[in-house]
Amino acid sequence: MECRIGVISGDGIGPEIIAEAKKVLNKIGEKYGHTFCYQDILMGGCSIDAYKVPLTDEAVAAAKASDAVLMGSIGGNTQTSPWYRLPPELRPEAGLLKLRKSLNLFANLRPAYLYEELKEACPLRENIVEGGFDMMIMRELTGGLYFGARKTEEIDGVVTAVDTLTYNENEIRRIAKRGFDIALKRRKKVTSVDKANVLDSSRLWRKIVEETAADYPDVTYEHMLVDNCAMQLVKNPKQFDVILTENMFGDILSDEASMITGSIGMLPSASLNDTKFGLYEPSGGSAPDIAGKGIANPIATILSAAMLLRYSFDLDAEADAVDAAVRQVLKDGYRTVDIMPQSGADGVTQVGTSEMGDLICERIQ
Ligand code: NAD
């Protein structure tokens, strides 16, 4: 297969972690007979330096012409970098918002997976996480409260603020369909999260999810209220496979889920539209504090590349091979500094960014 991949290395540790993800993709290409053609795309601070804007129209066109985009991270130190003295619409993050909008990326996927070897970083009791957990949070990204009409006004001398939460049936149906499709690639269970005991938008959400579920007889589904879901995530996280939810609930629940996995350097993510296209990136930022030191953890970016193989190219065996190589490297005791155990390091070897990429490549089967 020939795959055209747009590559946004970005700022800070971005270029370092992207180099390792490309190494792994190339190794997959060699082993499984695929060709990955990369097109570099400038976004964020590096684009501001070159073109005075965080994302040019040419860069958007290059992303659109790709089958998928792999991204490192963008932005700098928000206190000291001159990029943050620019008006908001010219700052690095504005580039990412423009890209998401231009590509209509409405579905955000964030897995939360507990590695046996990193259990110590999980704040939950051992009896709760015994046997691990492996869930995928699918969050609607372009609707709901964050995009509804809002205003602050004085009514009868009292300052009053209003935000509106709007979803139409089409917006719900397209994300629900995506959620059930993802479940088919996993353990075939969807937990749809809403607040249907209070909100009209949630009652519509529930109705459309039920209609969508009828097209997926192999997937079991349940509804769960968001307050209960927040509790269940820390009480019994292994019950979840795919959590399907709207924008703000997903924002909060995905951070809660990532917190119980341990390190930010291990968490990939994907943003998808209604084609096979996706934008794949680690959940962390550009980590300016460690940029250029060769110590950043490249695993989240490598796992993002695995998601790209799985969701944009349907290369499930290849994605499984990357996931397995990451598990093996941890089992063999290799760690970047951010995931070094706090309590003694017997049988554990600390490695840098590039060495970690090499060790993962060696374990690709
Ligand atoms: P950050 O995620 O960059 O860093 C937080 C902490 O986590 C730091 O101590 C950092 O060293 C560590 N860390 C992050 N990724 C790591 C990795 N791969 N390996 C090892 N350690 C890692 O968050 P921040 O410091 O709040 O933000 C820095 C910049 O990144 C800001 O400009 C912010 O806007 C930007 N940012 C970008 C994205 C994105 O590109 N999507 C996301 C979040 C933040």
Tab-separated table of C-alpha atoms and ligand atoms in Angstrom:
chain	number	residue	atom	x	y	z
A	1	MET	CA	0.000	0.000	0.000
A	2	GLU	CA	1.172	3.555	-0.683
A	3	CYS	CA	0.274	6.032	2.069
A	4	ARG	CA	0.624	9.808	1.786
A	5	ILE	CA	1.238	11.188	5.251
A	6	GLY	CA	1.378	14.886	6.053
A	7	VAL	CA	3.867	15.466	8.863
A	8	ILE	CA	3.588	18.397	11.248
A	9	SER	CA	6.691	18.229	13.415
A	10	GLY	CA	5.871	21.542	15.079
A	11	ASP	CA	7.797	23.082	17.948
A	12	GLY	CA	9.677	22.094	21.102
A	13	ILE	CA	10.041	18.319	21.378
A	14	GLY	CA	7.816	17.910	18.269
A	15	PRO	CA	10.625	17.245	15.758
A	16	GLU	CA	12.379	14.824	18.170
A	17	ILE	CA	9.323	12.635	18.813
A	18	ILE	CA	8.151	12.752	15.186
A	19	ALA	CA	11.561	11.460	14.010
A	20	GLU	CA	11.049	8.346	16.150
A	21	ALA	CA	7.484	7.775	14.918
A	22	LYS	CA	8.729	7.977	11.304
A	23	LYS	CA	11.468	5.477	12.151
A	24	VAL	CA	8.810	3.054	13.384
A	25	LEU	CA	6.533	3.636	10.365
A	26	ASN	CA	9.477	3.002	8.028
A	27	LYS	CA	10.235	-0.224	9.840
A	28	ILE	CA	6.588	-1.278	9.390
A	29	GLY	CA	6.822	-0.327	5.704
A	30	GLU	CA	9.900	-2.539	5.296
A	31	LYS	CA	8.396	-5.533	7.115
A	32	TYR	CA	4.921	-5.411	5.624
A	33	GLY	CA	5.632	-4.018	2.150
A	34	HIS	CA	4.106	-0.523	2.384
A	35	THR	CA	5.465	2.800	1.178
A	36	PHE	CA	5.016	5.834	3.388
A	37	CYS	CA	5.506	9.139	1.537
A	38	TYR	CA	5.906	12.076	3.900
A	39	GLN	CA	5.067	15.691	3.169
A	40	ASP	CA	6.348	18.172	5.747
A	41	ILE	CA	3.804	20.789	6.801
A	42	LEU	CA	4.663	23.846	8.902
A	43	MET	CA	2.298	24.729	11.731
A	44	GLY	CA	2.613	26.565	15.037
A	45	GLY	CA	5.578	28.661	16.137
A	46	CYS	CA	7.814	27.479	13.299
A	47	SER	CA	5.213	28.698	10.791
A	48	ILE	CA	4.948	32.051	12.593
A	49	ASP	CA	8.733	32.432	12.294
A	50	ALA	CA	8.674	31.575	8.588
A	51	TYR	CA	5.400	33.154	7.392
A	52	LYS	CA	4.134	35.320	10.301
A	53	VAL	CA	1.002	33.143	10.616
A	54	PRO	CA	0.585	29.827	12.511
A	55	LEU	CA	-0.865	28.002	9.485
A	56	THR	CA	-0.869	29.113	5.863
A	57	ASP	CA	-3.604	28.214	3.358
A	58	GLU	CA	-0.940	26.256	1.445
A	59	ALA	CA	-0.291	24.190	4.571
A	60	VAL	CA	-4.027	23.466	4.900
A	61	ALA	CA	-4.103	22.391	1.244
A	62	ALA	CA	-1.121	20.092	1.820
A	63	ALA	CA	-2.886	18.503	4.817
A	64	LYS	CA	-6.053	18.024	2.757
A	65	ALA	CA	-4.043	16.364	-0.006
A	66	SER	CA	-2.679	13.778	2.459
A	67	ASP	CA	-4.410	10.535	3.477
A	68	ALA	CA	-3.632	11.303	7.123
A	69	VAL	CA	-1.581	13.764	9.170
A	70	LEU	CA	0.860	12.837	11.906
A	71	MET	CA	1.631	15.678	14.273
A	72	GLY	CA	4.210	16.239	17.023
A	73	SER	CA	3.192	19.241	19.081
A	74	ILE	CA	3.064	22.988	18.704
A	75	GLY	CA	3.661	26.003	20.903
A	76	GLY	CA	6.357	27.277	23.206
A	77	ASN	CA	6.764	28.577	26.723
A	78	THR	CA	3.623	30.660	27.174
A	79	GLN	CA	5.375	33.027	29.645
A	80	THR	CA	8.543	33.773	27.709
A	81	SER	CA	8.057	32.976	24.019
A	82	PRO	CA	7.450	35.994	21.715
A	83	TRP	CA	4.736	33.901	19.971
A	84	TYR	CA	2.495	34.602	22.995
A	85	ARG	CA	2.841	38.364	22.674
A	86	LEU	CA	0.934	38.144	19.372
A	87	PRO	CA	-2.856	38.577	19.172
A	88	PRO	CA	-4.675	35.263	19.939
A	89	GLU	CA	-5.530	34.567	16.297
A	90	LEU	CA	-1.832	34.637	15.367
A	91	ARG	CA	-0.566	32.414	18.190
A	92	PRO	CA	0.561	28.805	17.600
A	93	GLU	CA	-2.672	27.175	18.897
A	94	ALA	CA	-4.757	29.173	16.394
A	95	GLY	CA	-3.072	27.073	13.686
A	96	LEU	CA	-4.378	23.855	15.213
A	97	LEU	CA	-7.908	25.248	15.574
A	98	LYS	CA	-7.848	26.367	11.948
A	99	LEU	CA	-6.628	22.951	10.809
A	100	ARG	CA	-9.312	21.087	12.812
A	101	LYS	CA	-11.986	23.344	11.374
A	102	SER	CA	-10.715	23.162	7.782
A	103	LEU	CA	-10.621	19.379	7.924
A	104	ASN	CA	-13.958	19.047	9.748
A	105	LEU	CA	-12.425	16.885	12.471
A	106	PHE	CA	-15.461	16.212	14.644
A	107	ALA	CA	-14.470	12.999	16.428
A	108	ASN	CA	-11.698	12.879	18.991
A	109	LEU	CA	-10.346	9.533	20.123
A	110	ARG	CA	-8.250	9.120	23.236
A	111	PRO	CA	-7.335	5.685	24.492
A	112	ALA	CA	-6.614	5.093	28.165
A	113	TYR	CA	-4.616	1.927	28.663
A	114	LEU	CA	-2.818	0.751	31.757
A	115	TYR	CA	0.518	-0.920	31.123
A	116	GLU	CA	1.294	-3.584	33.704
A	117	GLU	CA	4.870	-2.248	33.917
A	118	LEU	CA	3.698	1.324	34.684
A	119	LYS	CA	1.051	0.353	37.233
A	120	GLU	CA	2.965	2.152	39.930
A	121	ALA	CA	2.155	5.526	38.304
A	122	CYS	CA	-1.604	4.814	38.522
A	123	PRO	CA	-3.153	6.596	41.518
A	124	LEU	CA	-5.857	3.914	41.965
A	125	ARG	CA	-5.660	1.055	44.487
A	126	GLU	CA	-4.063	-2.140	43.242
A	127	ASN	CA	-7.199	-4.258	43.648
A	128	ILE	CA	-9.091	-1.829	41.371
A	129	VAL	CA	-6.589	-1.918	38.516
A	130	GLU	CA	-5.556	-5.547	38.796
A	131	GLY	CA	-5.662	-6.993	35.273
A	132	GLY	CA	-5.357	-3.476	33.818
A	133	PHE	CA	-7.894	-1.482	31.795
A	134	ASP	CA	-8.166	-0.578	28.154
A	135	MET	CA	-10.728	1.978	27.032
A	136	MET	CA	-11.235	4.442	24.211
A	137	ILE	CA	-12.928	7.771	24.809
A	138	MET	CA	-14.719	9.084	21.749
A	139	ARG	CA	-15.567	12.738	22.226
A	140	GLU	CA	-17.589	14.949	19.884
A	141	LEU	CA	-15.292	17.851	19.070
A	142	THR	CA	-17.117	20.532	17.112
A	143	GLY	CA	-20.514	21.027	18.775
A	144	GLY	CA	-22.177	21.422	22.151
A	145	LEU	CA	-21.529	24.016	24.814
A	146	TYR	CA	-18.106	25.106	23.523
A	147	PHE	CA	-19.539	26.177	20.164
A	148	GLY	CA	-23.017	27.411	21.124
A	149	ALA	CA	-24.107	31.045	21.250
A	150	ARG	CA	-23.009	32.844	24.408
A	151	LYS	CA	-23.383	36.260	25.924
A	152	THR	CA	-22.941	38.186	29.142
A	153	GLU	CA	-25.389	40.986	29.820
A	154	GLU	CA	-26.907	42.971	32.606
A	155	ILE	CA	-30.539	42.090	33.290
A	156	ASP	CA	-32.325	44.325	35.830
A	157	GLY	CA	-28.967	45.427	37.213
A	158	VAL	CA	-27.645	41.841	37.591
A	159	VAL	CA	-24.800	40.631	35.375
A	160	THR	CA	-25.920	37.374	33.755
A	161	ALA	CA	-23.948	34.989	31.529
A	162	VAL	CA	-25.512	32.479	29.135
A	163	ASP	CA	-23.940	29.587	27.221
A	164	THR	CA	-26.027	27.346	24.979
A	165	LEU	CA	-25.674	23.629	24.399
A	166	THR	CA	-26.952	22.669	20.976
A	167	TYR	CA	-26.753	19.406	19.055
A	168	ASN	CA	-28.737	18.405	16.008
A	169	GLU	CA	-29.532	14.816	15.099
A	170	ASN	CA	-27.013	14.742	12.227
A	171	GLU	CA	-24.135	15.800	14.472
A	172	ILE	CA	-25.059	13.084	16.956
A	173	ARG	CA	-25.579	10.397	14.328
A	174	ARG	CA	-22.178	10.891	12.670
A	175	ILE	CA	-20.258	10.638	15.961
A	176	ALA	CA	-22.400	7.717	17.178
A	177	LYS	CA	-21.683	5.849	13.949
A	178	ARG	CA	-17.967	6.511	14.408
A	179	GLY	CA	-18.153	5.222	17.987
A	180	PHE	CA	-19.850	1.969	16.969
A	181	ASP	CA	-17.380	1.518	14.081
A	182	ILE	CA	-14.469	1.860	16.514
A	183	ALA	CA	-16.131	-0.628	18.899
A	184	LEU	CA	-16.246	-3.169	16.055
A	185	LYS	CA	-12.438	-2.982	15.951
A	186	ARG	CA	-12.230	-3.523	19.714
A	187	ARG	CA	-14.216	-5.486	22.344
A	188	LYS	CA	-17.573	-4.459	20.826
A	189	LYS	CA	-19.063	-2.532	23.699
A	190	VAL	CA	-20.228	1.111	23.690
A	191	THR	CA	-21.073	3.116	26.811
A	192	SER	CA	-22.910	6.241	25.701
A	193	VAL	CA	-22.585	8.970	28.305
A	194	ASP	CA	-25.135	11.759	28.715
A	195	LYS	CA	-27.233	13.650	31.235
A	196	ALA	CA	-30.606	12.554	29.881
A	197	ASN	CA	-32.315	12.941	33.262
A	198	VAL	CA	-31.916	16.714	32.888
A	199	LEU	CA	-30.890	17.880	29.413
A	200	ASP	CA	-32.944	17.890	26.208
A	201	SER	CA	-29.754	17.661	24.154
A	202	SER	CA	-28.915	14.453	26.057
A	203	ARG	CA	-32.363	12.988	25.448
A	204	LEU	CA	-31.880	13.548	21.721
A	205	TRP	CA	-28.365	12.089	22.051
A	206	ARG	CA	-29.819	8.939	23.657
A	207	LYS	CA	-32.516	8.532	20.994
A	208	ILE	CA	-30.056	8.829	18.100
A	209	VAL	CA	-27.545	6.483	19.762
A	210	GLU	CA	-30.329	3.894	20.107
A	211	GLU	CA	-31.263	4.280	16.422
A	212	THR	CA	-27.600	3.928	15.438
A	213	ALA	CA	-27.130	0.876	17.666
A	214	ALA	CA	-29.814	-0.946	15.680
A	215	ASP	CA	-27.393	-1.023	12.722
A	216	TYR	CA	-24.693	-2.696	14.848
A	217	PRO	CA	-26.163	-5.952	16.190
A	218	ASP	CA	-22.692	-7.240	17.128
A	219	VAL	CA	-22.003	-4.314	19.469
A	220	THR	CA	-23.564	-4.222	22.930
A	221	TYR	CA	-24.355	-0.780	24.278
A	222	GLU	CA	-25.497	0.891	27.452
A	223	HIS	CA	-26.347	4.420	28.564
A	224	MET	CA	-24.667	5.966	31.570
A	225	LEU	CA	-25.197	9.342	33.221
A	226	VAL	CA	-22.083	11.485	33.177
A	227	ASP	CA	-21.868	11.876	36.972
A	228	ASN	CA	-22.022	8.105	37.375
A	229	CYS	CA	-19.412	7.659	34.625
A	230	ALA	CA	-16.997	9.984	36.450
A	231	MET	CA	-17.367	7.739	39.516
A	232	GLN	CA	-17.163	4.444	37.599
A	233	LEU	CA	-13.886	5.525	35.958
A	234	VAL	CA	-12.160	5.423	39.324
A	235	LYS	CA	-14.265	2.628	40.849
A	236	ASN	CA	-14.141	0.052	38.073
A	237	PRO	CA	-12.309	1.322	34.946
A	238	LYS	CA	-12.031	-2.124	33.381
A	239	GLN	CA	-15.777	-2.222	32.630
A	240	PHE	CA	-15.292	0.260	29.759
A	241	ASP	CA	-14.440	-0.387	26.114
A	242	VAL	CA	-15.648	2.605	24.038
A	243	ILE	CA	-17.049	5.623	25.895
A	244	LEU	CA	-19.068	7.742	23.468
A	245	THR	CA	-19.939	11.254	24.581
A	246	GLU	CA	-20.491	14.905	23.705
A	247	ASN	CA	-17.890	17.661	23.737
A	248	MET	CA	-17.740	18.973	27.299
A	249	PHE	CA	-18.414	15.639	29.036
A	250	GLY	CA	-15.671	14.112	26.841
A	251	ASP	CA	-13.252	16.919	27.651
A	252	ILE	CA	-13.577	16.226	31.366
A	253	LEU	CA	-13.831	12.421	31.260
A	254	SER	CA	-10.853	12.018	28.911
A	255	ASP	CA	-8.633	14.006	31.278
A	256	GLU	CA	-9.861	11.924	34.196
A	257	ALA	CA	-9.154	8.719	32.244
A	258	SER	CA	-5.673	9.886	31.223
A	259	MET	CA	-4.863	10.739	34.826
A	260	ILE	CA	-5.433	7.150	35.938
A	261	THR	CA	-2.980	5.801	33.324
A	262	GLY	CA	0.121	7.558	34.680
A	263	SER	CA	2.324	9.439	32.219
A	264	ILE	CA	1.417	12.065	29.629
A	265	GLY	CA	4.253	10.790	27.408
A	266	MET	CA	2.321	7.533	26.814
A	267	LEU	CA	-1.003	8.909	25.534
A	268	PRO	CA	-1.834	9.057	21.819
A	269	SER	CA	-4.899	10.665	20.259
A	270	ALA	CA	-6.710	10.946	16.950
A	271	SER	CA	-9.158	13.415	15.473
A	272	LEU	CA	-11.278	12.064	12.635
A	273	ASN	CA	-13.796	13.349	10.093
A	274	ASP	CA	-16.372	11.351	8.149
A	275	THR	CA	-13.818	10.046	5.647
A	276	LYS	CA	-10.821	7.858	6.450
A	277	PHE	CA	-8.737	10.988	7.064
A	278	GLY	CA	-7.413	11.638	10.560
A	279	LEU	CA	-5.018	13.881	12.482
A	280	TYR	CA	-2.919	11.852	14.906
A	281	GLU	CA	-0.948	13.407	17.754
A	282	PRO	CA	0.312	12.763	21.269
A	283	SER	CA	-1.904	14.163	24.028
A	284	GLY	CA	0.969	16.141	25.565
A	285	GLY	CA	2.289	19.520	24.470
A	286	SER	CA	5.614	20.724	23.101
A	287	ALA	CA	7.367	20.404	26.513
A	288	PRO	CA	9.700	23.408	26.015
A	289	ASP	CA	11.355	22.579	29.362
A	290	ILE	CA	12.973	19.454	27.878
A	291	ALA	CA	13.148	20.351	24.162
A	292	GLY	CA	16.494	19.627	22.508
A	293	LYS	CA	17.743	17.468	25.381
A	294	GLY	CA	17.013	14.130	23.691
A	295	ILE	CA	15.050	12.851	26.693
A	296	ALA	CA	11.407	13.260	25.579
A	297	ASN	CA	9.281	10.134	25.584
A	298	PRO	CA	8.397	9.317	21.934
A	299	ILE	CA	5.918	6.528	22.812
A	300	ALA	CA	2.717	8.625	22.641
A	301	THR	CA	3.694	9.744	19.129
A	302	ILE	CA	4.622	6.198	18.101
A	303	LEU	CA	1.256	4.964	19.409
A	304	SER	CA	-0.405	7.826	17.476
A	305	ALA	CA	1.282	6.457	14.342
A	306	ALA	CA	-0.210	3.042	15.222
A	307	MET	CA	-3.663	4.661	15.421
A	308	LEU	CA	-3.021	6.234	12.007
A	309	LEU	CA	-2.291	2.786	10.560
A	310	ARG	CA	-5.440	1.352	12.161
A	311	TYR	CA	-8.005	4.062	11.532
A	312	SER	CA	-6.896	5.783	8.313
A	313	PHE	CA	-5.459	2.765	6.466
A	314	ASP	CA	-7.205	-0.234	8.110
A	315	LEU	CA	-3.767	-1.789	8.677
A	316	ASP	CA	-4.796	-3.518	11.904
A	317	ALA	CA	-2.030	-6.171	11.935
A	318	GLU	CA	0.602	-3.471	11.455
A	319	ALA	CA	-0.923	-1.318	14.221
A	320	ASP	CA	-1.024	-4.362	16.510
A	321	ALA	CA	2.688	-4.941	15.749
A	322	VAL	CA	3.545	-1.397	16.901
A	323	ASP	CA	1.414	-1.703	20.066
A	324	ALA	CA	3.044	-5.059	20.851
A	325	ALA	CA	6.552	-3.651	20.324
A	326	VAL	CA	5.803	-0.846	22.798
A	327	ARG	CA	4.520	-3.346	25.375
A	328	GLN	CA	7.626	-5.495	24.848
A	329	VAL	CA	10.064	-2.601	25.258
A	330	LEU	CA	8.447	-1.770	28.607
A	331	LYS	CA	8.500	-5.437	29.611
A	332	ASP	CA	12.217	-5.517	28.754
A	333	GLY	CA	12.738	-2.727	31.262
A	334	TYR	CA	13.469	0.299	29.068
A	335	ARG	CA	12.111	3.666	30.210
A	336	THR	CA	12.501	7.314	29.294
A	337	VAL	CA	13.063	9.606	32.259
A	338	ASP	CA	9.381	10.592	32.656
A	339	ILE	CA	8.311	6.969	33.285
A	340	MET	CA	11.229	5.864	35.451
A	341	PRO	CA	9.897	4.180	38.607
A	342	GLN	CA	9.981	6.310	41.759
A	343	SER	CA	10.586	3.344	44.025
A	344	GLY	CA	13.881	1.691	42.992
A	345	ALA	CA	14.960	0.943	39.450
A	346	ASP	CA	15.989	-2.720	39.599
A	347	GLY	CA	15.989	-4.270	36.132
A	348	VAL	CA	15.087	-0.924	34.569
A	349	THR	CA	17.307	0.976	32.115
A	350	GLN	CA	16.876	4.675	31.380
A	351	VAL	CA	17.136	5.579	27.687
A	352	GLY	CA	16.817	8.726	25.561
A	353	THR	CA	14.313	9.584	22.817
A	354	SER	CA	16.218	8.149	19.879
A	355	GLU	CA	17.297	4.971	21.683
A	356	MET	CA	13.701	4.312	22.683
A	357	GLY	CA	12.684	4.611	18.991
A	358	ASP	CA	15.429	2.150	17.992
A	359	LEU	CA	14.461	-0.336	20.712
A	360	ILE	CA	10.814	-0.270	19.593
A	361	CYS	CA	11.848	-0.766	15.925
A	362	GLU	CA	13.921	-3.810	16.940
A	363	ARG	CA	10.809	-5.360	18.501
A	364	ILE	CA	8.510	-4.905	15.503
A	365	GLN	CA	7.491	-8.405	14.353
B	1	NAD	P1	3.283	19.979	28.101
B	1	NAD	O1	2.416	18.784	27.881
B	1	NAD	O2	4.097	20.417	26.961
B	1	NAD	O3	4.265	19.689	29.334
B	1	NAD	C1	3.795	19.366	30.654
B	1	NAD	C2	4.874	18.531	31.369
B	1	NAD	O4	4.885	17.219	30.765
B	1	NAD	C3	6.278	19.098	31.192
B	1	NAD	O5	7.015	18.903	32.373
B	1	NAD	C4	6.877	18.268	30.070
B	1	NAD	O6	8.280	18.142	30.145
B	1	NAD	C5	6.176	16.928	30.270
B	1	NAD	N1	6.010	16.196	28.986
B	1	NAD	C6	5.108	16.458	27.998
B	1	NAD	N2	5.297	15.610	26.978
B	1	NAD	C7	6.320	14.815	27.324
B	1	NAD	C8	6.999	13.748	26.681
B	1	NAD	N3	6.647	13.317	25.454
B	1	NAD	N4	8.028	13.151	27.316
B	1	NAD	C9	8.389	13.549	28.547
B	1	NAD	N5	7.806	14.541	29.224
B	1	NAD	C10	6.777	15.172	28.601
B	1	NAD	O7	2.317	21.138	28.631
B	1	NAD	P2	2.642	22.687	28.867
B	1	NAD	O8	4.016	22.858	29.429
B	1	NAD	O9	1.470	23.186	29.594
B	1	NAD	O10	2.603	23.330	27.416
B	1	NAD	C11	3.769	23.637	26.647
B	1	NAD	C12	3.330	24.138	25.285
B	1	NAD	O11	2.654	23.083	24.573
B	1	NAD	C13	2.339	25.311	25.362
B	1	NAD	O12	2.683	26.225	24.348
B	1	NAD	C14	1.009	24.663	25.082
B	1	NAD	O13	0.095	25.564	24.521
B	1	NAD	C15	1.424	23.616	24.080
B	1	NAD	N6	0.470	22.487	23.917
B	1	NAD	C16	0.329	22.013	22.672
B	1	NAD	C17	-0.512	20.931	22.446
B	1	NAD	C18	-0.633	20.410	21.046
B	1	NAD	O14	0.274	20.589	20.255
B	1	NAD	N7	-1.719	19.744	20.707
B	1	NAD	C19	-1.186	20.321	23.509
B	1	NAD	C20	-0.974	20.826	24.809
B	1	NAD	C21	-0.143	21.920	25.008
